[in-house]
XYZ file of C-alpha atoms in Angstrom:
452
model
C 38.741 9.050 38.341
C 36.069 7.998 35.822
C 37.549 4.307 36.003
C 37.930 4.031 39.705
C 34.558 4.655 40.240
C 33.323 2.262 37.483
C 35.164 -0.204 39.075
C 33.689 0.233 42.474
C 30.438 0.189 41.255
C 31.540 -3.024 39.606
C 33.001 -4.763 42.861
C 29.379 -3.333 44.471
C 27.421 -5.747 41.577
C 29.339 -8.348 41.849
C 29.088 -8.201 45.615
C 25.307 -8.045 45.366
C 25.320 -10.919 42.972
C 27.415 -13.255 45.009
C 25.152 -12.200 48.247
C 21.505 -12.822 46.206
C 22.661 -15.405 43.815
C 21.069 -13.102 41.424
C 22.821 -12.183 37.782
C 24.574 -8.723 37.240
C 21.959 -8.136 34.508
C 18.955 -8.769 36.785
C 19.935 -6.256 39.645
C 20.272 -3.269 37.362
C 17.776 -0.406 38.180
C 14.496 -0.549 36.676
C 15.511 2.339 34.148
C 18.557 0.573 32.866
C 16.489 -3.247 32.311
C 13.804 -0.891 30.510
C 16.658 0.574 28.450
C 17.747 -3.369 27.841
C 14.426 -4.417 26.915
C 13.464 -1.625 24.000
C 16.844 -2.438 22.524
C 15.993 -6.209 21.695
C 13.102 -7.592 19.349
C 9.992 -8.634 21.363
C 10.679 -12.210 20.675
C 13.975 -11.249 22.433
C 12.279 -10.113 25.000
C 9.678 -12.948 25.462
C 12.747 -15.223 25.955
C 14.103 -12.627 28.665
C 11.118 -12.875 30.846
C 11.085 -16.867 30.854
C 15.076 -16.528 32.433
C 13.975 -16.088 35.918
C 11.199 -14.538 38.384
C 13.130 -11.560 38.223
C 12.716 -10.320 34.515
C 9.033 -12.115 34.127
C 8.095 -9.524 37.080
C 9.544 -6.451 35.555
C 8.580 -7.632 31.775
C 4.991 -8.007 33.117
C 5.030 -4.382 35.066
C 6.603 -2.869 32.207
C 4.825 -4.874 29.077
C 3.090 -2.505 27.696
C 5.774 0.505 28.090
C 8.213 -1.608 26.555
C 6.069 -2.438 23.462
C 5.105 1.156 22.767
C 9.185 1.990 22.647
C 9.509 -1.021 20.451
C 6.278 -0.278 17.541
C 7.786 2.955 17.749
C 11.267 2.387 16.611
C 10.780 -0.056 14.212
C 7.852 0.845 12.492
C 8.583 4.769 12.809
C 6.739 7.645 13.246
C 5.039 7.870 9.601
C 3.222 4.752 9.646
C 1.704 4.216 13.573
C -1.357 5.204 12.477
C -1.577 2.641 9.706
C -0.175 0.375 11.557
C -2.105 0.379 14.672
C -5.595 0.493 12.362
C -4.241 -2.727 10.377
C -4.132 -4.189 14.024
C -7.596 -3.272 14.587
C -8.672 -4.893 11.617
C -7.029 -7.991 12.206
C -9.158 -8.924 15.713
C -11.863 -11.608 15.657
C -14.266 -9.048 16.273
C -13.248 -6.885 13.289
C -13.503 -10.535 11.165
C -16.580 -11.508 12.705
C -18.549 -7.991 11.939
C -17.004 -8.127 8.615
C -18.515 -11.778 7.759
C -21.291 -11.988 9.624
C -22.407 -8.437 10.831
C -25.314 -5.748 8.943
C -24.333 -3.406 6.718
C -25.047 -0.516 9.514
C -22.751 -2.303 12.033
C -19.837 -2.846 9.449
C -20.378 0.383 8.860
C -20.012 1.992 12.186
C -17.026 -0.304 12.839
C -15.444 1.379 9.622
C -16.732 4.894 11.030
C -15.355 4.066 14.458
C -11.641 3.044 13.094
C -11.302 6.399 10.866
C -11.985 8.242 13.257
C -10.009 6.775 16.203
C -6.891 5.670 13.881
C -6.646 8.084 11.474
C -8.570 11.048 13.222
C -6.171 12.630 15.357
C -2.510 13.881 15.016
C -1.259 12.133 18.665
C 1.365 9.180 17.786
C -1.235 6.388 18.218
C 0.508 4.205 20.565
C -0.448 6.940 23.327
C -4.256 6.136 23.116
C -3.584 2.198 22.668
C -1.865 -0.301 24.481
C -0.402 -3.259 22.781
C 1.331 -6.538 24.679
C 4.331 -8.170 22.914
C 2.372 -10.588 20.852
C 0.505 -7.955 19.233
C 4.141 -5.827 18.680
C 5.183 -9.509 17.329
C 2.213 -9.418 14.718
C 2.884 -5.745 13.783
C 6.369 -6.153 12.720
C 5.904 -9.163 11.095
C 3.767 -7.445 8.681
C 6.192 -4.682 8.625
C 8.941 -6.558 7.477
C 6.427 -8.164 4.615
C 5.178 -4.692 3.314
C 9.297 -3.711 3.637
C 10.065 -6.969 1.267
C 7.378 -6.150 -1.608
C 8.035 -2.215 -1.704
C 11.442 -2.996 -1.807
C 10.934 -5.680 -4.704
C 7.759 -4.084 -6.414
C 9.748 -0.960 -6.731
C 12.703 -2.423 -8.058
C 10.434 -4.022 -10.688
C 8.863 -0.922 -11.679
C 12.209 1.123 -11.895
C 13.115 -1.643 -14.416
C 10.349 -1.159 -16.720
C 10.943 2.870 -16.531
C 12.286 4.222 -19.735
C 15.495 4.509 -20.329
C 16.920 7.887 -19.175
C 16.446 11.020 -21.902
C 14.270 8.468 -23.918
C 10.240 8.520 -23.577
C 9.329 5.993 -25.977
C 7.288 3.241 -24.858
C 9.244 0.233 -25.205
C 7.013 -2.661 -22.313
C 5.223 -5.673 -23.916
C 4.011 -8.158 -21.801
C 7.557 -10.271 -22.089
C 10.207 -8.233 -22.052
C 11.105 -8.186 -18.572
C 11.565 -11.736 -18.320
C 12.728 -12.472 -21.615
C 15.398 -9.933 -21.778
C 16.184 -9.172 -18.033
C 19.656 -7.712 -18.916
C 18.483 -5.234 -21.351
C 16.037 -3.704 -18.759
C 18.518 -3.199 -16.408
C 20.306 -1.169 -18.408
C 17.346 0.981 -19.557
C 17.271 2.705 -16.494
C 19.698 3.770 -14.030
C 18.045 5.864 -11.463
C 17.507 4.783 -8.205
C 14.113 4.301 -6.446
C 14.754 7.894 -4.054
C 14.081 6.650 0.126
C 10.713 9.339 -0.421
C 9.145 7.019 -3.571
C 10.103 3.480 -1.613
C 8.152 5.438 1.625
C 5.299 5.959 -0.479
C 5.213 2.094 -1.769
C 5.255 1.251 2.406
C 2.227 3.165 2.609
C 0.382 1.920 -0.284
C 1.142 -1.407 0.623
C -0.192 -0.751 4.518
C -3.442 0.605 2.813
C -3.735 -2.071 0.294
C -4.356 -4.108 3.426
C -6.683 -2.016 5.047
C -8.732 -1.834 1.725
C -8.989 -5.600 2.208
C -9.650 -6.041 5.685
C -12.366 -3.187 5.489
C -15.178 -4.810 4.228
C -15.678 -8.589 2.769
C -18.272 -8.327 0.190
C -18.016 -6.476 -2.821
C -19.627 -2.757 -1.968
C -21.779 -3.014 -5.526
C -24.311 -5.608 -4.807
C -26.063 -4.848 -8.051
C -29.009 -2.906 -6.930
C -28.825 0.925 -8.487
C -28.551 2.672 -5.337
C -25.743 0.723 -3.655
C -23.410 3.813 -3.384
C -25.370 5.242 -0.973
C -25.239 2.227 1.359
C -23.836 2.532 5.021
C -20.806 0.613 3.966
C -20.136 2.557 0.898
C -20.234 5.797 3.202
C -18.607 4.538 5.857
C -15.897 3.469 3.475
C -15.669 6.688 1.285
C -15.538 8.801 4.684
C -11.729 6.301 5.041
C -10.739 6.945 2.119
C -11.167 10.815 1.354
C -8.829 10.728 4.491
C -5.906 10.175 2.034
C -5.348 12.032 -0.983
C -7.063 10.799 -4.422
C -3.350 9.924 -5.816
C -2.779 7.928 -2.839
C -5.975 6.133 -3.468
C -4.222 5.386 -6.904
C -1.067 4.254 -5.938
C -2.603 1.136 -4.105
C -4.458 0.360 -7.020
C -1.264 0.964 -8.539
C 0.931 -1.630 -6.769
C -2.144 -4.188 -5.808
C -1.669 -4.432 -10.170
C 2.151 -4.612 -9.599
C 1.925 -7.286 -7.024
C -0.609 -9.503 -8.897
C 2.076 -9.311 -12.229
C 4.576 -9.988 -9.963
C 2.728 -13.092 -8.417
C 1.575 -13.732 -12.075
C 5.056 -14.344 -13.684
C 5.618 -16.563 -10.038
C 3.766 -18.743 -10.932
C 4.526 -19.341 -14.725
C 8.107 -18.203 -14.957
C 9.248 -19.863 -17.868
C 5.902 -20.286 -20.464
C 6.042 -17.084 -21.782
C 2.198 -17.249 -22.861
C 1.588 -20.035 -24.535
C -1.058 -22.353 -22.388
C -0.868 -20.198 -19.158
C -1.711 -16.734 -21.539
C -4.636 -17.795 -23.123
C -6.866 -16.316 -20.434
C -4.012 -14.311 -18.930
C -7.258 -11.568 -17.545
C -9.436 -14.901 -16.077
C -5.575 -15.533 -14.410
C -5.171 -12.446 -13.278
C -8.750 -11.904 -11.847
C -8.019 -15.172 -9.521
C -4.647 -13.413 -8.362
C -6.339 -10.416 -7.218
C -9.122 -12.773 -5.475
C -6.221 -14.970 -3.518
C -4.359 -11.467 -2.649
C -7.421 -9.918 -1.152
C -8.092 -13.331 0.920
C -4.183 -13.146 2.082
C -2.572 -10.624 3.981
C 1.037 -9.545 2.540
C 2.659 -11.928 5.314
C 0.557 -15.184 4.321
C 1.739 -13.846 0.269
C 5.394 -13.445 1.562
C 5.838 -16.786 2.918
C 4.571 -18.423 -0.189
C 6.783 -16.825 -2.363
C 9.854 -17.641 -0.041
C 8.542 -21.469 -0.062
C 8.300 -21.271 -4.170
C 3.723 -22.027 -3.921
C 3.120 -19.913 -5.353
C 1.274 -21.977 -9.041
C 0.067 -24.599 -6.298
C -1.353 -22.336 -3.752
C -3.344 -20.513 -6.235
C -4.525 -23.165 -7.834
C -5.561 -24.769 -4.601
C -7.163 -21.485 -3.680
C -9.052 -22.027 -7.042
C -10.876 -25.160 -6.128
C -11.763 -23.515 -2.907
C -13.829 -20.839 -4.477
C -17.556 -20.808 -3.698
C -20.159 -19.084 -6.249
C -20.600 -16.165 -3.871
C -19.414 -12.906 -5.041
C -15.576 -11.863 -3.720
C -13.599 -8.804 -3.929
C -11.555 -8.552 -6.815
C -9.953 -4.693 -5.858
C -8.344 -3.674 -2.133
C -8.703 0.030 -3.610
C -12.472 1.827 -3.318
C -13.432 3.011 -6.807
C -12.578 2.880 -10.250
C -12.592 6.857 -10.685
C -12.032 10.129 -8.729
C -16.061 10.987 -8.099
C -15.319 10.900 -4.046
C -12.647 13.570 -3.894
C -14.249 15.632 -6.683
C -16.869 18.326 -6.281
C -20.127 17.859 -7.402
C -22.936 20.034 -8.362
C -25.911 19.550 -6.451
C -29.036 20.173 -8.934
C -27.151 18.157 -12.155
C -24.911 16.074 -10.563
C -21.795 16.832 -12.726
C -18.483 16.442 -11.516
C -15.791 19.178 -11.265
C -12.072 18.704 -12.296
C -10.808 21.208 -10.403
C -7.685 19.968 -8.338
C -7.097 23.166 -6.468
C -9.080 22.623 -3.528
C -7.665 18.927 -3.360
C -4.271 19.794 -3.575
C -4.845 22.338 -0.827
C -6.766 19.284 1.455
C -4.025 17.089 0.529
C -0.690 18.877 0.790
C 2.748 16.921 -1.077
C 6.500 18.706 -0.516
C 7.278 17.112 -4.162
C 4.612 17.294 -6.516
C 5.335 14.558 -8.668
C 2.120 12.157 -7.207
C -0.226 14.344 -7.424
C 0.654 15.866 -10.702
C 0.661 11.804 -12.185
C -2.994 11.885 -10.876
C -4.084 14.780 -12.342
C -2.421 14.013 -15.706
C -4.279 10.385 -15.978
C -7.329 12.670 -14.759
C -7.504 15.085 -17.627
C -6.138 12.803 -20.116
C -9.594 11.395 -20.714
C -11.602 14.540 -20.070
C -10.015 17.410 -21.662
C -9.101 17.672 -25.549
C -6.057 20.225 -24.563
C -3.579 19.636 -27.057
C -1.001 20.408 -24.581
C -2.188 17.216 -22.593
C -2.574 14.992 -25.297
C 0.917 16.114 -26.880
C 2.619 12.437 -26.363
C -0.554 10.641 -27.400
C 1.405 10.578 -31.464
C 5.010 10.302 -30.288
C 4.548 6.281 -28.484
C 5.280 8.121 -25.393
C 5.567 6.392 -22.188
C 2.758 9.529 -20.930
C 0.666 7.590 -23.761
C 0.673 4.342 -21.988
C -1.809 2.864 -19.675
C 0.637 -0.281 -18.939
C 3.385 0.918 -18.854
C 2.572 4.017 -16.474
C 1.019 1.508 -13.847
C 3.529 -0.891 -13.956
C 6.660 1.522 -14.030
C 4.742 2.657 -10.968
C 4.260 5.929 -12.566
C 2.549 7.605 -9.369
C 5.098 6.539 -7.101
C 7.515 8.902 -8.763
C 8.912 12.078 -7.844
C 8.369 15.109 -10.393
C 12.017 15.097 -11.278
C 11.964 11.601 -12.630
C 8.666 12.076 -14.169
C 10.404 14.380 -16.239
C 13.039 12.596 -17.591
C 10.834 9.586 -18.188
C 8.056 12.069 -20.384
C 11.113 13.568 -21.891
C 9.766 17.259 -20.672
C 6.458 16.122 -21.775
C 4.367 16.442 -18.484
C 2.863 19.807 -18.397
C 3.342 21.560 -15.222
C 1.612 21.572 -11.675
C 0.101 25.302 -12.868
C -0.922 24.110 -16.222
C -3.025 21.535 -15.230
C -4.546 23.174 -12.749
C -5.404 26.237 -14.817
C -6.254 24.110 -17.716
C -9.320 22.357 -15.560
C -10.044 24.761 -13.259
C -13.446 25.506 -14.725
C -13.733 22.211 -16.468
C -17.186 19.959 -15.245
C -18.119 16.629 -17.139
C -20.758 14.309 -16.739
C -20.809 11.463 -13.948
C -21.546 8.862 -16.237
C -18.686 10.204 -18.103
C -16.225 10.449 -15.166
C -17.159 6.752 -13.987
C -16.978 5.221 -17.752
C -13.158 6.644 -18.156
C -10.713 5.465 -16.160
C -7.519 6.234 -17.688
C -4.553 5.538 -15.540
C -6.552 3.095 -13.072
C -6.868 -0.193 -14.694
C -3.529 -2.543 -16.064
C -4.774 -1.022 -19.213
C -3.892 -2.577 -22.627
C -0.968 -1.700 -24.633
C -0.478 -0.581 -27.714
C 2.146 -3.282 -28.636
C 0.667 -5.981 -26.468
C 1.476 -9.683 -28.045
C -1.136 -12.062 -26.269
């Protein structure tokens, strides 16, 4: 019965077809050409409304609808937000405030983005419309920030110890001199939650770039309490401080990874001799290129001449070195009011910031204490060469990324529990200038072994 009546509906279309001189495709209902459309890419569907006067009317009616469907399923529910406030920041008005605008208006456009980006729980594509070009642009740079968390990752599980053995083993070579015997160091797999939480950073590496164009400290002593700096720490203490590290994390992964790039075989000799004033002109050319400009340079194998073109280009006004917003923790931490010390208690933070697996936030709050606390307990790997003990090889095994079952194995049992730490700094306040000075766990660090 099911057949017969296919069939007559069938014999109906092509009836219609043959009387209209229209295609079967174009006289399907306006539900079943929206169904169509969401299915294809919005080049796809570009193409589909240049076919006739047909689709170009419906595509035009139902632009908008269509584009919402599309953001949604490709860049997913997690990541609207940050993708939708990345679009912001890309407009010529964003650029033009940015460049040209006063502090107070950069700072209100910063204000105005948090709030309406990142300020409610409604998916985002409900408040904002978007047209197929601007779908094109988001998944573009969705399929760039997919390439380098899949590849940064990678990296980083490569440098991990090996499994059941914390020693600390990186030097600045090793992974390119002996590729092999990396690979066999470590044999667990990046987990779909860790690879999730290199998507993010990468979205809010870009953010952190597009934010604001000059560097926030401008050399005067009060510039963090400037509009911009505000503006910007209000953004910020919207994530959680470990998620603030994990872009700092993996802007230092992608500038190795861009550094070795560029000099893939001289293993230090002429290009290592100022291997910091290299890397400092990395971070510069990353934070004047967004991931999709970076992606297409590595596919074209630029990477040494589009740096060093960038180079020549630079002017002798100050540039962002960092897409991340401070050096230490002082904007999530408490402070007292009449001394101005800092507290390290991460109760209330892990309450603001809730995690289903702890192992982020623990990594944060053992690179936190490290430098603050003379707990034994903390400081137990500090003798053994373990890979706790590192500050290289903890940012570039992307140490934060990991869940608290791998950070385990990797400390060999090491890492002192979620309870511990929080018990051990619960009443624990140090100095600001302290707090700013040390920033264990934040910086490419130096290691022990190094060989420059």
């Amino acid at each position: 019965m099911a057949s017969q009546d296919t069939e007559a509906i069938l014999a109906i279309q092509h009836q219609r077809a043959e009387e209209t001189q229209l295609s079967m495709l174009e006289l399907l209902p306006y539900e079943l050409k929206h169904a169509v459309a969401v299915c294809c890419n919005p080049e796809a569907v570009i193409n589909l409304a240049l076919t006739g006067p047909t689709f170009y009317a419906f595509i035009k009616d139902a632009e908008v609808s269509v584009s919402a469907k599309i953001i949604k399923h490709t860049i997913g529910p997690d990541f609207i937000g940050l993708a939708t406030a990345l679009h912001l920041t890309e407009s010529s008005l964003w650029s033009h405030v940015a460049f040209n605008g006063t502090e107070q208006s950069q700072a209100q456009l910063i204000t105005f983005l948090t709030d309406e980006s990142l300020g409610c729980d409604r998916p985002a594509q409900l408040r904002h419309s978007y047209n197929l070009n601007d779908t094109i642009q988001m998944l573009q740079f969705r399929s760039a920030v997919d390439y380098y968390a899949s590849i940064l990752s990678e990296e980083a599980r490569l440098r991990a110890p090996k499994s059941g053995d914390p020693m600390c083993y990186y030097s600045p070579f090793l992974d390119r001199v002996q590729p092999l015997q990396l690979k066999l160091q470590s044999s667990m797999p990046v987990s779909a939650t860790e690879l999730g939480r290199y998507t993010k950073a990468l979205y809010l590496m870009q953010l952190g770039c597009n934010l604001y164009k000059r560097p926030l400290n401008n050399g005067t002593v009060n510039w963090r309490s400037g509009p911009v700096y505000r503006a910007a720490q209000q953004f910020w203490t919207r994530f959680a401080p470990w998620e603030h590290q994990q872009v700092r994390c993996v802007q230092t992964m992608l500038e190795d990874h861009m550094f070795y790039l560029m000099y893939p075989q001289d293993f230090g000799r002429k290009a290592m001799r100022n291997p910091f004033k290299l890397r400092e002109l990395i971070g510069i050319f990353l934070l004047s290129h967004d991931l999709c400009e970076t992606m297409e340079i590595e596919k074209h194998g630029t990477a040494k001449s589009s740096i060093e073109g960038f180079q020549h280009q630079l002017s002798d006004a100050p540039m962002r070195r960092e897409a991340w917003f401070s050096n230490d923790d002082e904007p999530w931490l408490e402070k007292n009011p009449v001394n101005g010390d800092v507290s390290l208690n991460a109760e209330p933070i892990f309450a603001r910031y809730p995690e289903d697996d702890s192992g982020p936030r623990d990594a944060w709050l053992q690179t936190l204490l490290f430098i603050s606390t003379e707990d034994p307990a903390l400081h137990s790997h500090q003798h053994m060469n373990n890979y706790l003990g590192c500050e290289t090889c903890l940012t570039l095994s992307g140490f934060v990324f990991l869940d608290r079952a791998k950070l385990d194995t990797y400390s060999g049992g090491l890492l002192q529990t979620t309870d511990y730490m929080v018990n051990a700094s619960s009443d624990m306040w140090i100095i600001v200038e302290l707090l700013r000075f040390h920033t264990w766990g934040r910086s490419v660090g130096y290691h022990r072994f190094a060989r420059l």
